[in-house]
PDB file of C-alpha atoms in Angstrom:
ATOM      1  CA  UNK A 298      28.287  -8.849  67.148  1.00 84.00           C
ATOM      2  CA  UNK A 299      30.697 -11.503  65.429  1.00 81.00           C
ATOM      3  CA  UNK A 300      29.520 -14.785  64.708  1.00 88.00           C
ATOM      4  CA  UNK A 301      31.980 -17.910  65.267  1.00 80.00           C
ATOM      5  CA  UNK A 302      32.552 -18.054  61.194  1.00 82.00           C
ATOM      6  CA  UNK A 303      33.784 -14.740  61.282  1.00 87.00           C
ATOM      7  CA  UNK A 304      35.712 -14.653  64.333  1.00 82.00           C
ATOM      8  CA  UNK A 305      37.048 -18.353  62.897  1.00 80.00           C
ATOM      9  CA  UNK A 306      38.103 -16.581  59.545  1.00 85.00           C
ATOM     10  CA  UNK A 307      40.082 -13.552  61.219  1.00 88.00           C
ATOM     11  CA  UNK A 308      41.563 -16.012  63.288  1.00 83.00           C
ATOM     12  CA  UNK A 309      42.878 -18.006  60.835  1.00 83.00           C
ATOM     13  CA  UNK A 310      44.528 -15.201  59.004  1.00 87.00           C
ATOM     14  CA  UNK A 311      46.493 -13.977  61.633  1.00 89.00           C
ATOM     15  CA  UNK A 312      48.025 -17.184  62.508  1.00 88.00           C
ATOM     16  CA  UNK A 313      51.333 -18.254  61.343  1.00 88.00           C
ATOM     17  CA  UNK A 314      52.061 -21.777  60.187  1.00 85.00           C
ATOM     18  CA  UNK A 315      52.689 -23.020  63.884  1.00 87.00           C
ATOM     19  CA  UNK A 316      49.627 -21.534  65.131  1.00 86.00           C
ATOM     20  CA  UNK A 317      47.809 -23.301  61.542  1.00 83.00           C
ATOM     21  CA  UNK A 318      49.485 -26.279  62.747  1.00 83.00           C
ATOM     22  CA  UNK A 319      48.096 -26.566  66.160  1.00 83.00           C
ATOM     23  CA  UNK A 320      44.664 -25.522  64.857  1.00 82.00           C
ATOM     24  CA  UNK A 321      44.831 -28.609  62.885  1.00 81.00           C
ATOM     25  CA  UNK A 322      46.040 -31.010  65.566  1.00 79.00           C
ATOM     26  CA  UNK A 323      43.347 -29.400  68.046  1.00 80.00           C
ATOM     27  CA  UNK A 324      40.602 -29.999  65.254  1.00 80.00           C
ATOM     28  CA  UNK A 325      42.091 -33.574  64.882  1.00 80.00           C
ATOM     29  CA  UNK A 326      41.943 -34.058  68.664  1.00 82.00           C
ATOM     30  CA  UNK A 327      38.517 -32.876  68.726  1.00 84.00           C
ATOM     31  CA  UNK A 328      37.178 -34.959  66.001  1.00 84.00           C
ATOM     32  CA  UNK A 329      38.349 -38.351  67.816  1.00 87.00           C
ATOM     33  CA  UNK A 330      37.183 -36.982  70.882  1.00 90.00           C
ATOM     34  CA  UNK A 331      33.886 -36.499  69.473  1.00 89.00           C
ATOM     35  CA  UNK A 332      33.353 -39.687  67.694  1.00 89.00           C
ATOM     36  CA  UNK A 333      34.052 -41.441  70.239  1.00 93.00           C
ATOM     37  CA  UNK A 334      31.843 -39.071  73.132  1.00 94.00           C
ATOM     38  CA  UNK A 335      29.092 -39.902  70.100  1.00 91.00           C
ATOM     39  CA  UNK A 336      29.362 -43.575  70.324  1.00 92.00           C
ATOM     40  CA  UNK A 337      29.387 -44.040  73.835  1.00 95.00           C
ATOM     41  CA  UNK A 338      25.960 -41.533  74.000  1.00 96.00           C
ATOM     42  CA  UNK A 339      24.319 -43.640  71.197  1.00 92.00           C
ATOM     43  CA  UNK A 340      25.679 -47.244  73.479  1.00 94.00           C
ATOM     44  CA  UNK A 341      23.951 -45.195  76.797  1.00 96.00           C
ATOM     45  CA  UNK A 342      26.951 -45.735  78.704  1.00 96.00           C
ATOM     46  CA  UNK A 343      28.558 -43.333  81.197  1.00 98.00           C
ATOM     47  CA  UNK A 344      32.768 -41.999  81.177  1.00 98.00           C
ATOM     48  CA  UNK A 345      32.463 -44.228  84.375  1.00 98.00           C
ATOM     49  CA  UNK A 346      30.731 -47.188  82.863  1.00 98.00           C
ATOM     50  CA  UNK A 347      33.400 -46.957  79.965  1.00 98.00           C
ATOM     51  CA  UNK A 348      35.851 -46.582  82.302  1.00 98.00           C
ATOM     52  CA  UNK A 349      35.579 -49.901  84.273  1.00 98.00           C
ATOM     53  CA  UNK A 350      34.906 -51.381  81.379  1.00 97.00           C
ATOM     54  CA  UNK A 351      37.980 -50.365  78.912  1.00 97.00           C
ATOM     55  CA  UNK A 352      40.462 -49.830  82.001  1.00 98.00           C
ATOM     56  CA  UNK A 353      41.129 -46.173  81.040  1.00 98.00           C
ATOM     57  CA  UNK A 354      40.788 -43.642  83.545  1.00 98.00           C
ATOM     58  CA  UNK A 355      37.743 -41.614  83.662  1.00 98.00           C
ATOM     59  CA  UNK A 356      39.213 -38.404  83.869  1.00 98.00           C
ATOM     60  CA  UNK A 357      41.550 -39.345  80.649  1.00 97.00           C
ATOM     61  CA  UNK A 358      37.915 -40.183  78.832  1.00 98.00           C
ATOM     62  CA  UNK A 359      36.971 -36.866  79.748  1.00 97.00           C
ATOM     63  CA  UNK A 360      39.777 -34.979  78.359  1.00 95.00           C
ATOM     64  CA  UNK A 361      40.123 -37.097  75.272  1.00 94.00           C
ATOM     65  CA  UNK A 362      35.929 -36.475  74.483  1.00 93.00           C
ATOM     66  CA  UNK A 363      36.577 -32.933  74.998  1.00 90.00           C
ATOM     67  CA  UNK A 364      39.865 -32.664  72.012  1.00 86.00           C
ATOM     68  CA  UNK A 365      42.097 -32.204  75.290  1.00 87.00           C
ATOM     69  CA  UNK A 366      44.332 -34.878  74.794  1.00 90.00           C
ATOM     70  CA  UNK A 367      44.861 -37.713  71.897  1.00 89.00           C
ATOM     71  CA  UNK A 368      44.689 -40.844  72.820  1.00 93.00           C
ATOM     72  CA  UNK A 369      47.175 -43.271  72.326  1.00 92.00           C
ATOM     73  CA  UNK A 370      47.362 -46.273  69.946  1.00 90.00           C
ATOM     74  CA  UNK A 371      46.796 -49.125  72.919  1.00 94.00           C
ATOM     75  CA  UNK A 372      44.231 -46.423  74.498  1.00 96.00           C
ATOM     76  CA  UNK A 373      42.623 -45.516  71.572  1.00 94.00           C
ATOM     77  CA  UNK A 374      41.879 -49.576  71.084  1.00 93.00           C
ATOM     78  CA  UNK A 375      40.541 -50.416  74.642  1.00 96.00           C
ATOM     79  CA  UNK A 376      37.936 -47.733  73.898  1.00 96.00           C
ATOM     80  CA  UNK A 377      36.812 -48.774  70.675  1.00 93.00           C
ATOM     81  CA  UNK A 378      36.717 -52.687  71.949  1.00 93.00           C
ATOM     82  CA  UNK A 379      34.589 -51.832  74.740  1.00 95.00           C
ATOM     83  CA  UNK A 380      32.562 -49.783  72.650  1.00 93.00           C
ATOM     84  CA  UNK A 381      32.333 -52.703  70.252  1.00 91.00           C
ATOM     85  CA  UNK A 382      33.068 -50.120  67.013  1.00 89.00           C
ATOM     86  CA  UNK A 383      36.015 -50.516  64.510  1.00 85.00           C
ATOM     87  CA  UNK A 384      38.332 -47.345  64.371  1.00 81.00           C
ATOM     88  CA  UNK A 385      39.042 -46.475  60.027  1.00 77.00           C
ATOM     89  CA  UNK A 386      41.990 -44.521  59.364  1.00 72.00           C
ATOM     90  CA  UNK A 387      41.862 -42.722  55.685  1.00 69.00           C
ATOM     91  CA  UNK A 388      44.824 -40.522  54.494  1.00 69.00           C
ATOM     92  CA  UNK A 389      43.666 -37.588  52.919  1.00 67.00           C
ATOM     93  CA  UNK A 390      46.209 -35.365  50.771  1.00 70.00           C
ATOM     94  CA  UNK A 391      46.267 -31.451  51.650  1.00 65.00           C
ATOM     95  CA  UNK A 392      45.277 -28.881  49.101  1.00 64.00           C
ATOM     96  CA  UNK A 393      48.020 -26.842  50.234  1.00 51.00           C
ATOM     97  CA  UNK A 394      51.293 -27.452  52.320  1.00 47.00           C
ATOM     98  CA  UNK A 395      52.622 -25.847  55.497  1.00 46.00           C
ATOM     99  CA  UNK A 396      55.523 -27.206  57.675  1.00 46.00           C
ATOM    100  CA  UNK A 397      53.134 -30.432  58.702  1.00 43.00           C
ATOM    101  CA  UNK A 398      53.076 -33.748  56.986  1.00 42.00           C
ATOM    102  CA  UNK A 399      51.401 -33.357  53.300  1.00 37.00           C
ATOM    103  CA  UNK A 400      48.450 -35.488  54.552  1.00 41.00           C
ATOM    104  CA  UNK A 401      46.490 -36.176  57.722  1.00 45.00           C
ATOM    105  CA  UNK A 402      44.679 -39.389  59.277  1.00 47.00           C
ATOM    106  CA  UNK A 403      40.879 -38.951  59.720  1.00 49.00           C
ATOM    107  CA  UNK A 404      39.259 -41.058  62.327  1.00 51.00           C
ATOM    108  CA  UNK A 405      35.252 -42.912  61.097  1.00 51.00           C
ATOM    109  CA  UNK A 406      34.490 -44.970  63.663  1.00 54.00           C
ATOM    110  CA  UNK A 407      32.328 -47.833  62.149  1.00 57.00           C
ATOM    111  CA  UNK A 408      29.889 -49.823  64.431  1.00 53.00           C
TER     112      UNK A 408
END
């Protein structure tokens, strides 16, 4: 049986640069999703409680938490302010290129 390193590994080398490309923006996607599913946990407060609270739908939470959508800008912020937690933005240069911009924005959310 495979484990998920080496499925992840012969994965990545069959994909071309599109396929790298949305690999990356999933991963990206995810990674918001995450830290922001991770603040609301550590804050005890419910997609629905967030919801009412930030104005944003509580099925759009869901998807967002789960790398199934990015949020937008003016989204994005009406989480983070009802969260009370500062969203940090740090451009990180690529070791290699491929058809995508040369660097990508990480998300830290600071609290």
């Amino acid at each position: 049986m495979k484990t998920f390193a080496e499925y992840a590994r012969e994965r990545d080398e069959s994909l071309d640069d599109e396929g790298r490309a949305l690999v990356q923006a999933f991963d990206a996607y995810y990674a918001v999703g995450s830290a922001l599913a991770q603040a609301r946990h550590e804050r005890k407060i419910t997609q629905t409680q967030l919801s009412t609270k930030s104005g944003v739908a509580q099925s759009d939470i869901s998807l967002i938490e789960r790398g199934l959508m990015a949020p937008t800008t003016p989204t994005l912020l009406k989480l983070t302010s009802s969260l009370h937690i500062r969203v940090h933005f740090e451009l990180v240069a690529e070791e290699e290129s491929i058809d995508v911009p040369s660097a990508e924005v990480l998300l830290t959310l600071v609290g």
